[in-house]
Structures are given as structure tokens and as C-alpha cells.
Coordinates of C-alpha atoms in Angstrom, one line a residue:
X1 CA 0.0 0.0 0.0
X2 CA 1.3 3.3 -0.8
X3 CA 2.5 5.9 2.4
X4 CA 0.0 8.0 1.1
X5 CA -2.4 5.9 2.2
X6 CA -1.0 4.5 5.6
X7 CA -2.3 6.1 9.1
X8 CA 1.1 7.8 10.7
X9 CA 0.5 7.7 14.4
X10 CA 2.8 9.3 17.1
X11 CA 2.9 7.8 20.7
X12 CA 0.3 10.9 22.0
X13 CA -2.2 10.1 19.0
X14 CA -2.5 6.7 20.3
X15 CA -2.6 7.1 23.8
X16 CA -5.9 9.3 23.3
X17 CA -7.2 7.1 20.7
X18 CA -7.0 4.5 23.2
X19 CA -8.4 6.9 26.3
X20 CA -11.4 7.7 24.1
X21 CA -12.0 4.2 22.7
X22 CA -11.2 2.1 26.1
X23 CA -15.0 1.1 27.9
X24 CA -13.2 0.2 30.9
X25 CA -12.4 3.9 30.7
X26 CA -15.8 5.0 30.0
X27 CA -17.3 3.1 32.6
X28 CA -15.2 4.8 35.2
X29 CA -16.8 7.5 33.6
X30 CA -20.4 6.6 34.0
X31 CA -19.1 5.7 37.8
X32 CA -17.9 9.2 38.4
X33 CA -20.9 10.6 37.3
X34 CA -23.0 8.4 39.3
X35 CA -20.8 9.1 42.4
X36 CA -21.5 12.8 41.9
X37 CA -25.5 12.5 41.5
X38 CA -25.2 10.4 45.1
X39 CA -23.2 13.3 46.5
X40 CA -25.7 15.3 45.5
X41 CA -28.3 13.1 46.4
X42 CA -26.9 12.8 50.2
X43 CA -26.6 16.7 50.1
X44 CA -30.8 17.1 50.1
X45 CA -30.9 14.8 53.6
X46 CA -30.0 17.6 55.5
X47 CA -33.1 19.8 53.7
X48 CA -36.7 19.4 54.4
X49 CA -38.8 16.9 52.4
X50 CA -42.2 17.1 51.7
X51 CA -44.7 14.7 50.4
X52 CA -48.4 14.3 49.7
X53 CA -50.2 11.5 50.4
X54 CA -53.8 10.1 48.8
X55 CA -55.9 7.8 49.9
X56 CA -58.9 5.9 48.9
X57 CA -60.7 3.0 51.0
X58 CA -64.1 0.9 50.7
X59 CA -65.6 -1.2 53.0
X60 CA -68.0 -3.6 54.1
X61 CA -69.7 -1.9 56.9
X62 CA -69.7 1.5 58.6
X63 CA -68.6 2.5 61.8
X64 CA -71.9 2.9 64.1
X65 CA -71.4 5.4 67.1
X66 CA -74.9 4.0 68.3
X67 CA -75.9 0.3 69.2
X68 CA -79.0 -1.2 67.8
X69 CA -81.4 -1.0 71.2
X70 CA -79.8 3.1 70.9
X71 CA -81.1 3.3 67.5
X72 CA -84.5 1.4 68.8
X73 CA -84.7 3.9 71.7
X74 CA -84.1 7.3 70.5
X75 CA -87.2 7.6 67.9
X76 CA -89.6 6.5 70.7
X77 CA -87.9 8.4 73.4
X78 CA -90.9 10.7 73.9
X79 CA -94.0 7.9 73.8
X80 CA -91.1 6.3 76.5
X81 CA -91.3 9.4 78.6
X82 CA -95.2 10.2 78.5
X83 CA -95.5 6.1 79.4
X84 CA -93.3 6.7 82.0
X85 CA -95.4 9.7 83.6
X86 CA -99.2 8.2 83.6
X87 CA -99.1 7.4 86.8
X88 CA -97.7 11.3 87.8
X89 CA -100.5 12.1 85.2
X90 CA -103.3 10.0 86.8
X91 CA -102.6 11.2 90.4
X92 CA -102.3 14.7 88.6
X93 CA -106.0 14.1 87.2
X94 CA -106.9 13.5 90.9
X95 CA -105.9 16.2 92.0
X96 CA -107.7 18.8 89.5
X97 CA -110.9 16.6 90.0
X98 CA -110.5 17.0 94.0
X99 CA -109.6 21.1 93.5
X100 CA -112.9 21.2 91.4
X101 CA -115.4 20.0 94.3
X102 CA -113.3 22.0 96.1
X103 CA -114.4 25.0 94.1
X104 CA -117.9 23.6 93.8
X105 CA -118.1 23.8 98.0
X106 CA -116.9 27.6 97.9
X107 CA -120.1 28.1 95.9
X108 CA -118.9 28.2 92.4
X109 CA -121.3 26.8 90.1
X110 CA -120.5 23.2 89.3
X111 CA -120.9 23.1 85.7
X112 CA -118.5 26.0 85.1
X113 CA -116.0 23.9 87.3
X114 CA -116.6 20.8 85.7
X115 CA -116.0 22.5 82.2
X116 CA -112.7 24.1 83.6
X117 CA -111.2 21.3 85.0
X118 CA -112.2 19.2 81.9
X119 CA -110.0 21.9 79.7
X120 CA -106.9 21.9 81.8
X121 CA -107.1 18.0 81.3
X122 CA -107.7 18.1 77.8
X123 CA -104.6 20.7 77.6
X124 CA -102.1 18.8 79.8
X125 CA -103.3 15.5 77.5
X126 CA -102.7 17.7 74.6
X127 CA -99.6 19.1 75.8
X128 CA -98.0 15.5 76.6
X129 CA -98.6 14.4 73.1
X130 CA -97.2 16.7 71.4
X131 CA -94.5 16.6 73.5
X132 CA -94.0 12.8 73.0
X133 CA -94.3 14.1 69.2
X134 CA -91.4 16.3 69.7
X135 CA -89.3 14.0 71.7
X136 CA -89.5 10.9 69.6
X137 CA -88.5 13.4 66.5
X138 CA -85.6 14.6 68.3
X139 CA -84.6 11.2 69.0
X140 CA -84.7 10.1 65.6
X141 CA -82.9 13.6 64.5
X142 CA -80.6 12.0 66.9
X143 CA -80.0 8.1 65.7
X144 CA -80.0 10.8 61.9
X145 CA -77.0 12.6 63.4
X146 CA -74.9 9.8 64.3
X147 CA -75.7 8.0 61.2
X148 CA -72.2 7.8 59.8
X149 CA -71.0 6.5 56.1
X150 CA -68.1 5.4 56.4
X151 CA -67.8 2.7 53.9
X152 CA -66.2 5.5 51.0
X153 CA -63.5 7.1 52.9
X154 CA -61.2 9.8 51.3
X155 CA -58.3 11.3 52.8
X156 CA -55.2 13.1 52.2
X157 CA -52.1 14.9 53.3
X158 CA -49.4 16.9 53.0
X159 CA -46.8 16.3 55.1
X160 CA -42.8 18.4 55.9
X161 CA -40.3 16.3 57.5
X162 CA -37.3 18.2 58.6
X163 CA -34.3 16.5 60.5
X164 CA -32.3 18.5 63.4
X165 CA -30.2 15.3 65.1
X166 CA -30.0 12.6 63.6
X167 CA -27.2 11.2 65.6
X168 CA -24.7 12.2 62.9
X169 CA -25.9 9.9 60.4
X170 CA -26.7 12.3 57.9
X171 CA -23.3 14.0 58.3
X172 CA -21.3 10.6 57.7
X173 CA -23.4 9.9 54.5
X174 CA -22.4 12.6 52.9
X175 CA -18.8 12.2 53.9
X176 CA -19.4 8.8 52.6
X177 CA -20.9 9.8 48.8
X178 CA -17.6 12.9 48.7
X179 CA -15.4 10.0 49.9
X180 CA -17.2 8.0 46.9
X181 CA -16.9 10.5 44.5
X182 CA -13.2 10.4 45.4
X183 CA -12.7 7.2 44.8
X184 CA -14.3 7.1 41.5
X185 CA -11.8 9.7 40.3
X186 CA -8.9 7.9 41.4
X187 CA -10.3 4.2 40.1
X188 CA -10.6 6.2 36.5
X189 CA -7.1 7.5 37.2
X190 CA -6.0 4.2 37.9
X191 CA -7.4 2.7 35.0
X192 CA -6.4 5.8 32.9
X193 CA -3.1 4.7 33.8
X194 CA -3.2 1.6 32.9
X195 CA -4.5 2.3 29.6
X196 CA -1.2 4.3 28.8
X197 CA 0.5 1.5 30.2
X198 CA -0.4 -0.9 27.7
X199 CA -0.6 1.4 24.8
X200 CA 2.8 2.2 25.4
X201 CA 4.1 -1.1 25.6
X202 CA 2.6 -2.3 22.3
X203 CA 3.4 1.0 20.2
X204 CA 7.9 0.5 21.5
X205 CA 7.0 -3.0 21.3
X206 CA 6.0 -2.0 17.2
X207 CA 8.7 0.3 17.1
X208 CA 11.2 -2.6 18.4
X209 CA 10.0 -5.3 15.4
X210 CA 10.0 -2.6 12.7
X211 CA 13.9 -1.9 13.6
X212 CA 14.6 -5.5 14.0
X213 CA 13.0 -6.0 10.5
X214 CA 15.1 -3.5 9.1
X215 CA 17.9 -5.1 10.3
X216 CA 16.7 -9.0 9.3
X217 CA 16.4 -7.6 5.9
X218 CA 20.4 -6.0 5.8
X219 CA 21.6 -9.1 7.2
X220 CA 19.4 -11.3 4.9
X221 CA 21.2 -9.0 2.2
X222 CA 24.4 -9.4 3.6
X223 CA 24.7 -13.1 3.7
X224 CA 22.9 -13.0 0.4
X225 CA 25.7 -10.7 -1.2
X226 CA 28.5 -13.5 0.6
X227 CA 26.5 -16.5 -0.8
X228 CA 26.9 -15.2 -4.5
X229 CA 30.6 -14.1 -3.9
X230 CA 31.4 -18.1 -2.8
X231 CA 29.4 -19.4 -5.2
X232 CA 31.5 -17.6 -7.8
X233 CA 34.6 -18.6 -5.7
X234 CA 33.6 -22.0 -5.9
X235 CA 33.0 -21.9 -9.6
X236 CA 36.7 -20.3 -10.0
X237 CA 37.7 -23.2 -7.4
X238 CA 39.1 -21.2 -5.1
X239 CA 36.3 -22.1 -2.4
X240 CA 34.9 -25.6 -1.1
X241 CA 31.7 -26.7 -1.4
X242 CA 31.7 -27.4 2.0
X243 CA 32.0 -23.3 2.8
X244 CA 29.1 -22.7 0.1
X245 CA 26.6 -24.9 1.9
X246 CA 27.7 -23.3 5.2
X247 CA 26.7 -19.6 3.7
X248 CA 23.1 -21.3 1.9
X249 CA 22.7 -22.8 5.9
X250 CA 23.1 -19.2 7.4
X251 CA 21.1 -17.2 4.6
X252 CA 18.2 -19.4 5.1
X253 CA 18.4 -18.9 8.9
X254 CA 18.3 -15.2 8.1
X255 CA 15.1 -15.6 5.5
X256 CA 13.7 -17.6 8.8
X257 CA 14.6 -14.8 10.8
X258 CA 12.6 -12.3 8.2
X259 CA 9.7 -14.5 8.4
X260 CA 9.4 -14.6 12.0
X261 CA 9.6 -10.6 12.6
X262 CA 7.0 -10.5 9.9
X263 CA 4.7 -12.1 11.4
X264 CA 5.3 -10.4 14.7
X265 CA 5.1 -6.9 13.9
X266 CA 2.2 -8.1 12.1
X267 CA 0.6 -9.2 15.1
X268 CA 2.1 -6.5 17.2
X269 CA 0.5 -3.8 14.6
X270 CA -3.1 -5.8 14.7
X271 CA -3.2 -5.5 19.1
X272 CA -1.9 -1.8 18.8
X273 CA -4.7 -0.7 16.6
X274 CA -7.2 -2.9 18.8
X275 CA -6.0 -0.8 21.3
X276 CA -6.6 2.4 19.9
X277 CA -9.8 1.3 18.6
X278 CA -8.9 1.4 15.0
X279 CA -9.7 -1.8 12.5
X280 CA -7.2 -5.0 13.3
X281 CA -6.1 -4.3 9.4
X282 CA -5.9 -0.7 9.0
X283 CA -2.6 0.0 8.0
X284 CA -0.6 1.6 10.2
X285 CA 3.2 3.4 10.4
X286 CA 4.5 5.0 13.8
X287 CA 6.5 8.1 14.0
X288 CA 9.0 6.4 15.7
X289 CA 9.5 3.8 13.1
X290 CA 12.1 5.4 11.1
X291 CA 14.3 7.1 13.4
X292 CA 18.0 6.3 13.8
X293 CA 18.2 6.7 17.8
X294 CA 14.8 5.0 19.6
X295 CA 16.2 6.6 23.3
X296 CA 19.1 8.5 24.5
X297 CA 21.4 7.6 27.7
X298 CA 19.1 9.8 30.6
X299 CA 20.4 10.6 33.7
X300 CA 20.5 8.4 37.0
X301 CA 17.1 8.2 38.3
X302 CA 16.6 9.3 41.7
X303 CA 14.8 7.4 44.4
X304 CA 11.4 8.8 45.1
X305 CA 9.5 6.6 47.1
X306 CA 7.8 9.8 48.9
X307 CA 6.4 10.6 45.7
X308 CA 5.0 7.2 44.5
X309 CA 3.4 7.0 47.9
X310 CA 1.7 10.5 47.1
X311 CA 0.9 9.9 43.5
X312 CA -0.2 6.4 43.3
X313 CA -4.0 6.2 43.0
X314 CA -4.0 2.7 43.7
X315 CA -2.7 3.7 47.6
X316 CA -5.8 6.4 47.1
X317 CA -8.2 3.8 46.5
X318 CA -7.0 2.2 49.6
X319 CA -7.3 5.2 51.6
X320 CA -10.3 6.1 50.3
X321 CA -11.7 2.6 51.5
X322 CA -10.5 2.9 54.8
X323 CA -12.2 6.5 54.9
X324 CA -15.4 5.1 53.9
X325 CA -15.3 1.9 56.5
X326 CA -14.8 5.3 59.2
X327 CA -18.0 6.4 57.9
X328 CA -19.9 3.6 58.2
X329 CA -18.7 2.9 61.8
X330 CA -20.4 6.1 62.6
X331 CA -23.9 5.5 60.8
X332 CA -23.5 2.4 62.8
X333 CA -22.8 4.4 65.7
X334 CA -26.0 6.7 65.2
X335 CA -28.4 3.9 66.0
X336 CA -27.7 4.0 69.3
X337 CA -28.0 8.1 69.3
X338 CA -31.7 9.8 69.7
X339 CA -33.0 11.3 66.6
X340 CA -35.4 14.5 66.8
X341 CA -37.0 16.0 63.4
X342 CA -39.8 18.1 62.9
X343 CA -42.9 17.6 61.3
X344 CA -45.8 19.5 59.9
X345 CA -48.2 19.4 56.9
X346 CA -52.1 19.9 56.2
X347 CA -54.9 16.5 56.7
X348 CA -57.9 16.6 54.5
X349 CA -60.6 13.9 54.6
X350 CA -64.0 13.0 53.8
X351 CA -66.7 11.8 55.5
X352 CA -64.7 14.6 58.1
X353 CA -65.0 14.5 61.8
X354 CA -64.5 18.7 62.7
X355 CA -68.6 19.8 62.3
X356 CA -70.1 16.2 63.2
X357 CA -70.4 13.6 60.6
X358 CA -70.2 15.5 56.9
X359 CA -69.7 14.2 53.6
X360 CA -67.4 17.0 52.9
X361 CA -63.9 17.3 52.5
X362 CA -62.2 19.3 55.6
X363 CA -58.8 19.3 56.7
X364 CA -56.3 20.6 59.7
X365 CA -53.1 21.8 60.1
X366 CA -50.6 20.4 61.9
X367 CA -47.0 20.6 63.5
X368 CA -45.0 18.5 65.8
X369 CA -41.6 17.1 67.1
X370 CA -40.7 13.9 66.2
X371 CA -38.2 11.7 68.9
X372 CA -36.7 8.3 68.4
X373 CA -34.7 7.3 71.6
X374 CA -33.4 3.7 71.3
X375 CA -33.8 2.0 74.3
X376 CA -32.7 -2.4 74.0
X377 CA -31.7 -3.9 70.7
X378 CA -29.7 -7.0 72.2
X379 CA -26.3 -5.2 71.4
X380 CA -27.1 -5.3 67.6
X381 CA -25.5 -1.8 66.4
X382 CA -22.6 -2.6 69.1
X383 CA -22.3 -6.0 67.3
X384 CA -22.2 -4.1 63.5
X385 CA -19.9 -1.6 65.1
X386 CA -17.2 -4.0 65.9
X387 CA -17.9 -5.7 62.8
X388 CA -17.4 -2.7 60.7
X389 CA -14.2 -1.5 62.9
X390 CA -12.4 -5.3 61.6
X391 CA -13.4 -4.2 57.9
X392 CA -11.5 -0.9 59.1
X393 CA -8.5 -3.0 60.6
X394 CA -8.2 -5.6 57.3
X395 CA -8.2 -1.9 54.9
X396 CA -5.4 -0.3 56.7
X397 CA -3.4 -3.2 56.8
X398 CA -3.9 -4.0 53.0
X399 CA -2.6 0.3 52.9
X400 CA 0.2 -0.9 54.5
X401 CA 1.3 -4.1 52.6
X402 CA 0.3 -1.7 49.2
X403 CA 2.9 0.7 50.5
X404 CA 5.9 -1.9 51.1
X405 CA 5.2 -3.6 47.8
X406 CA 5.3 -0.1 45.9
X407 CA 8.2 0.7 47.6
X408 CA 9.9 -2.3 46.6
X409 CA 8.5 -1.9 42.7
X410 CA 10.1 1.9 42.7
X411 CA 13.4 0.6 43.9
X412 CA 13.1 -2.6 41.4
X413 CA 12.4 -0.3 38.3
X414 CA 14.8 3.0 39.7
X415 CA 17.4 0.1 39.5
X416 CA 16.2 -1.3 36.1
X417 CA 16.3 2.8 34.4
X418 CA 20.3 2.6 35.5
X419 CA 20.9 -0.7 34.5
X420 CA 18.9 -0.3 31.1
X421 CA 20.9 3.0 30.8
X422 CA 24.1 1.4 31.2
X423 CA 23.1 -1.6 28.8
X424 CA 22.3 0.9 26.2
X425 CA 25.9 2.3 26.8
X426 CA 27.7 -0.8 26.4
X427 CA 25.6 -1.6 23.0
X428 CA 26.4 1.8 21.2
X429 CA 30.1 0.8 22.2
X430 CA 29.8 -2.9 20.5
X431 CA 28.3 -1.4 17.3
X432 CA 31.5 0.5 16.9
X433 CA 33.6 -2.6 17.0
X434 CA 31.0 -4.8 15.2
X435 CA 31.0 -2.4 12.1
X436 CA 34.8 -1.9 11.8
X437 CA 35.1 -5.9 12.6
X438 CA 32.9 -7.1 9.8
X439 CA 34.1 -3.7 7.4
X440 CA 37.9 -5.5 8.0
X441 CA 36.9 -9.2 7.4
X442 CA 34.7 -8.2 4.5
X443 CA 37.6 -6.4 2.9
X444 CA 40.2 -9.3 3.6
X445 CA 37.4 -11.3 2.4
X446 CA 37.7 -9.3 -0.9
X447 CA 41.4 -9.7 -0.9
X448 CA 41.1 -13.4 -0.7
X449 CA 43.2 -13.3 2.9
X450 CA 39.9 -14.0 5.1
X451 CA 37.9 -17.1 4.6
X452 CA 33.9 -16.9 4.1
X453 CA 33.6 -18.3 7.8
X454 CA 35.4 -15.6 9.5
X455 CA 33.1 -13.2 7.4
X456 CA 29.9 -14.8 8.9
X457 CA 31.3 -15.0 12.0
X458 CA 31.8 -11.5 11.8
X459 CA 28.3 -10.8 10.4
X460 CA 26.5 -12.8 12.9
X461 CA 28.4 -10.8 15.5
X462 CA 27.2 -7.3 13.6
X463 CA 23.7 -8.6 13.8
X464 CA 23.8 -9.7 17.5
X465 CA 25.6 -5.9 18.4
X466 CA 22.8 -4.2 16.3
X467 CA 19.6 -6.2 18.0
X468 CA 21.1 -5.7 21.4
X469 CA 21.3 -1.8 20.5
X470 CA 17.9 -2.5 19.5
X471 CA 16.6 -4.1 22.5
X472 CA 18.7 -2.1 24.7
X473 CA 17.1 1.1 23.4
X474 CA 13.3 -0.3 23.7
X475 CA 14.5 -1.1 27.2
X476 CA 15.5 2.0 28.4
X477 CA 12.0 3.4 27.0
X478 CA 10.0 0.6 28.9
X479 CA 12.0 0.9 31.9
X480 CA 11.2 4.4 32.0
X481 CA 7.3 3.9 31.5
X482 CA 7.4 1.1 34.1
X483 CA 8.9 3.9 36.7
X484 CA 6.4 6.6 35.8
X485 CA 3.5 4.0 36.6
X486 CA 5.1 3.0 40.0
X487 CA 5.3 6.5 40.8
X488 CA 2.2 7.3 39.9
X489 CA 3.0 10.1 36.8
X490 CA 2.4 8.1 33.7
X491 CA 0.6 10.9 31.8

């Protein structure tokens, strides 16, 4: 395929290809978002809440203020009471018939008496009726009035609910969601890091193959060139055989060797381009790929374990765990506190109870205090709270053992940045000496003084200095990347 064609990608276009194509990366993501909403979400505990509330109910029977003799009784309450005063009325008829001879003696004429008498007893009869008329009404008003209807019963309410002590419970919540949110940043950090990590492995670990390719295919060419020289040496007769079927041996070991970083740059292209999200097949070149020096000598690294321990988000994590068992202790803790809130809010029903019995709707207002003291529960919160305070115990000694074993990594690969810097050294210095050792035995090779063995000694030796420079230099590039991510600065 022509270059025109090819995708050229430098080591930063990759990295945020693969940031932005990783879904490990974008469900850290999601988590941090989801982390915030609950922060926010924990925030509104310590603001009032209100809610409304609707009810509908039917059923079978009413509620009855009134038994059944009650509701017997009251319509008949005043033929009750007139029953209950004929005797009083009999003995009072006795008395107005003794008053009237009494009158009739004094010389008043009898028939006027008898007609007087006979009207006050026709008036008190009268009188009593309508009475008991009246009376068994009213009763039956009555057993009416506390006729109630309660089989359709609507209600509803509005209610305010807001907390003053909650024994701290609230307040450790939403130190728990901020100490949440935390530890979704630093678990995407961590994973962020990661994701460089192995991007930057693959592309160097490209960039290695392509080089080593480049040199399989001038060593292929060199023992190539040295098999046609002895074949025409052999043909003049001043070669064996013997030395020809050497050089055919080593020049199809190279055309092995050609093959088999073929197929592994190929590979190593196809999990680099799955890594930035691109097609397995889409052809690819690196910036990197044709440039004479991969890395330079650096500087002795210095020992920064202060700064790993800093920097690190997987001793973050750990801390952030630890924070959050804390927390949890204490919203243990709070079950054993009181809690106090306030309430208030508005009750409407129907059939209502403020005017008597009414099939209207009416309603009240309302306010209160609210107090929960807890009293006996067996020892089950102090149970939890030692529970919770082991999960506290097991954290901060998993901090600890995280600590000495990133120490010991940032002192392994300080160690393996000087010791892949001095490698590096030691291979630019064997180039040197491989070059002018095969340039000398190729020209005494020329001259006739130098056999074809010595040549591919001297060829093999070339090839060996130049894939150590090779491997030294993708070394001291690795090494580097494997310090930056135990110290926590891989960006």
C-alpha cells in the first residue's frame, strides 16, 4: 500500500485514541458521574422533604357510634317518657278533679267547674302528646345525626419532615458519597493509567519489530551478497563446497529470521490498533519507526518513594476505602444516638370529623416534634460496630502491605532505568567494534586473505551488536514507562 495511504501515528495520537475508545475507561466514567448525582443526592438529607399522600378506601360496613337497642330507643324516646309519667299524670288528674269540688263547695257553680277542670285535662293530654311528638323526633334527628358512612372514605395529606439530630448519620453519609466521588476519580485515574501503560508497551514494542525488521532484511542482504561471492569462488575453485553450503545454511536462517519478525510486527501492529480502537487491518506506520536513535542515555534516576506513595491512585483507592469503612462505623454508631426531626403538613378527609359527621372534605393543620430514643436492641448496632471497625482494621493493613510492595517496585524499576541505561551504553560501544570488525573481514574477504567463515562470524556478530542496541534502546524506554506508573506520573 502506498504511504499515502497509511495512518502515521505518534505515541500521544495513540494514547488518546486509546483513552477515548477504552469502555473500561468509559465506565469509570459513567461511575464518576453516578458518584456525583449520590453526592448530590446525600446533600438534600440535610433539607426538608415534603410529600403528599392520597388515599382511597371501601368497605363492608360502617362504623356505628350507636348500638341497635340506641337506635330502637331514641325515635320513641318521647311515647317512652309520656308512658313513663301516667301514673304522675293519673294522680295529677286527681288532683284537678278534687280542686274542682273543692271549688264547687266555695259556691262556684258546678258546671262551670266541671267545664274548667275538663280543659286543663284536655290541655295537659294535649300538651303530653305533642311533647311525646317532639321527643320521639328529636330522637330520631338524633340516631339521623350519628348516622355515619363510612364505607367511601377519602383522605389526604401533606406532610414536611425536617431532620435536626440525627445522631450524625446524615453528616457521615455525605462524607461517605464525597469520599465516593473520590474514589471514582482515582479508580478512573487508575485505569487511565493503565491504559497508557499498555498502549505504550505495544506501540515501542511495534517500534522494536519494525527496527529488527530492518535489520533481518540487511543481514538477509548481507549473507545474500557473501553466498553469491562463494558461489563464484567456488566456480573459479578457489572455495569448497563445504564453505558454500555453510553460507546457503546461514542465509536461510536469516530468511527464517525475516519471516518470523513478519509475522510479529504483524501481530504487534493488529493489538496496537485494537488498542486504539482502530480496524485489526488498517494500515498503520509509527512516528517512531524510522528514526536512527529510539532513546538516548538519561540521567541516574533518583529514588522517590515519597512521591510514588503520594501519586499512586491505587494507595488512594485504599485510603479512600478505609475512609469510607470510618463512615460507616459512625452510621452504625448513630443507632444507638436519639434522633429528633420536625414535622408538619395539612390532613384533609372526607366523610370529616370537625362539624359532626359530613360528607365533605375538611382538613387541619398540623405541626409537631418527632423523637426516636433507642432503648434495647440486644447489642445489635454494638455487634455491627465491631464488625465494621475489623473491615477498618483488614483496609489499613492491606494500605500498608500496598505501600511496602510499591516501595519495593520503585526501587526494582529506579534500578532497572540505570541498569537499562548502562546496557544501552555498552551496546552503542559494541556497534562500533562490530562495524569496523565485519568492514575488515569483508575487505580481507575481498582480498582473498579472510575465509567466508570468518566473514559470517563476523556478520553474525554485527547482527547480535545491532539487536542488542535494539533491545537495549526499547528497554530504556520501557524501563522508563514502568517507573512513571510506580510513581504514579504516567501521563
Amino acid at each position: 500500500m502506498p504511504v499515502s495511504a497509511q495512518r502515521l501515528l505518534t505515541l500521544d495520537s495513540c494514547r488518546a485514541m486509546a483513552l477515548r475508545n477504552n469502555k473500561q475507561m468509559r465506565i469509570s466514567q459513567v461511575k464518576q458521574d453516578v458518584a456525583a448525582n449520590a453526592r448530590k443526592a446525600a446533600r438534600t438529607k440535610y433539607l426538608p422533604h415534603v410529600s403528599a399522600i392520597g388515599t382511597y378506601e371501601h368497605t363492608s360496613r360502617e362504623i356505628s357510634l350507636l348500638n341497635d337497642a340506641q337506635k330502637s330507643a331514641f325515635p320513641n324516646l318521647g311515647t317512652a317518657l309520656v308512658t313513663g309519667m301516667q301514673p304522675q299524670m293519673q294522680g295529677f288528674g286527681q288532683t284537678l278533679t278534687q280542686l274542682g269540688g273543692a271549688f264547687v263547695q266555695m259556691g262556684m257553680p258546678a258546671e262551670q267547674v266541671q267545664q274548667t277542670m275538663g280543659g286543663l285535662q284536655t290541655q295537659l293530654q294535649d300538651g303530653m302528646t305533642s311533647l311525646a311528638g317532639q321527643m320521639n323526633a328529636l330522637g330520631a334527628d338524633l340516631v339521623e345525626a350519628f348516622h355515619t358512612d363510612t364505607r367511601n372514605v377519602w383522605a389526604g395529606s401533606i406532610l414536611l419532615t425536617q431532620p435536626v439530630f440525627m445522631g450524625g448519620a446524615i453528616i457521615a453519609m455525605n462524607k461517605m458519597a464525597d469520599i465516593s466521588e473520590s474514589l471514582a476519580q482515582n479508580s478512573t485515574e487508575a485505569k487511565r493509567q493503565a491504559t497508557l501503560y499498555k498502549i505504550d508497551q505495544a506501540y515501542w514494542q511495534v517500534v522494536s519489530l519494525t527496527h529488527k525488521k530492518k535489520l533481518a532484511d540487511g543481514y538477509l542482504d548481507l549473507v545474500k551478497k557473501l553466498d553469491s561471492d562463494v558461489s563464484k569462488m567456488i566456480d573459479e575453485g578457489v572455495a569448497t563446497r563445504s564453505e558454500g553450503l555453510s553460507v546457503s545454511v546461514k542465509v536461510n536462517e536469516a530468511e527464517m529470521a525475516v519471516m518470523k519478525v513478519n509475522d510479529g510486527l504483524v501481530l504487534s501492529r493488529m493489538l496496537l490498533c485494537e488498542l486504539c480502537g482502530l480496524p485489526v487491518n488498517e494500515d498503520i506506520t509509527l512516528a517512531d519507526e524510522h528514526v536512527e536513535e529510539i532513546a538516548v542515555v538519561t540521567l541516574t534516576p533518583q529514588l522517590e518513594v515519597e512521591k510514588a506513595v503520594a501519586f499512586r491512585p491505587e494507595l488512594k483507592m485504599l485510603q479512600n476505602t478505609i475512609d469510607l469503612s470510618k463512615q460507616a462505623t459512625n452510621v452504625l454508631k448513630a443507632g444507638n444516638l436519639p434522633q429528633v426531626a420536625l414535622t408538619g403538613g395539612y390532613l384533609i378527609s372526607n366523610p370529616s370529623l370537625y362539624n359532626g359527621f359530613e360528607k365533605k372534605f375538611r382538613g387541619i393543620w398540623n405541626v409537631g416534634v418527632m423523637v426516636r430514643v433507642p432503648i434495647w436492641n440486644w447489642g445489635d448496632v454494638m455487634y455491627k460496630v465491631r464488625a465494621s471497625k475489623g473491615a477498618t482494621s483488614i483496609a489499613s493493613l492491606e494500605l500498608e502491605e500496598a505501600r511496602e510492595m510499591i516501595e519495593l517496585q520503585v526501587n526494582q524499576n529506579t534500578f532497572r532505568v540505570d541498569e537499562a541505561n548502562k546496557k544501552l551504553t555498552m551496546a552503542n560501544a559494541n556497534i562500533a567494534r562490530a562495524e569496523e570488525n565485519l568492514r575488515t573481514a569483508t575487505l580481507g574477504f575481498k582480498e582473498g586473505v579472510i575465509t567466508p567463515t570468518t566473514v559470517m562470524e563476523a556478520q553474525t556478530a554485527w547482527l547480535q551488536a545491532q539487536s542488542q542496541k535494539i533491545d537495549a534502546e526499547i528497554d530504556v524506554k520501557l524501563s522508563q514507562i514502568d517507573l512513571q506508573k510506580s510513581l504514579g506520573t504516567l501521563e
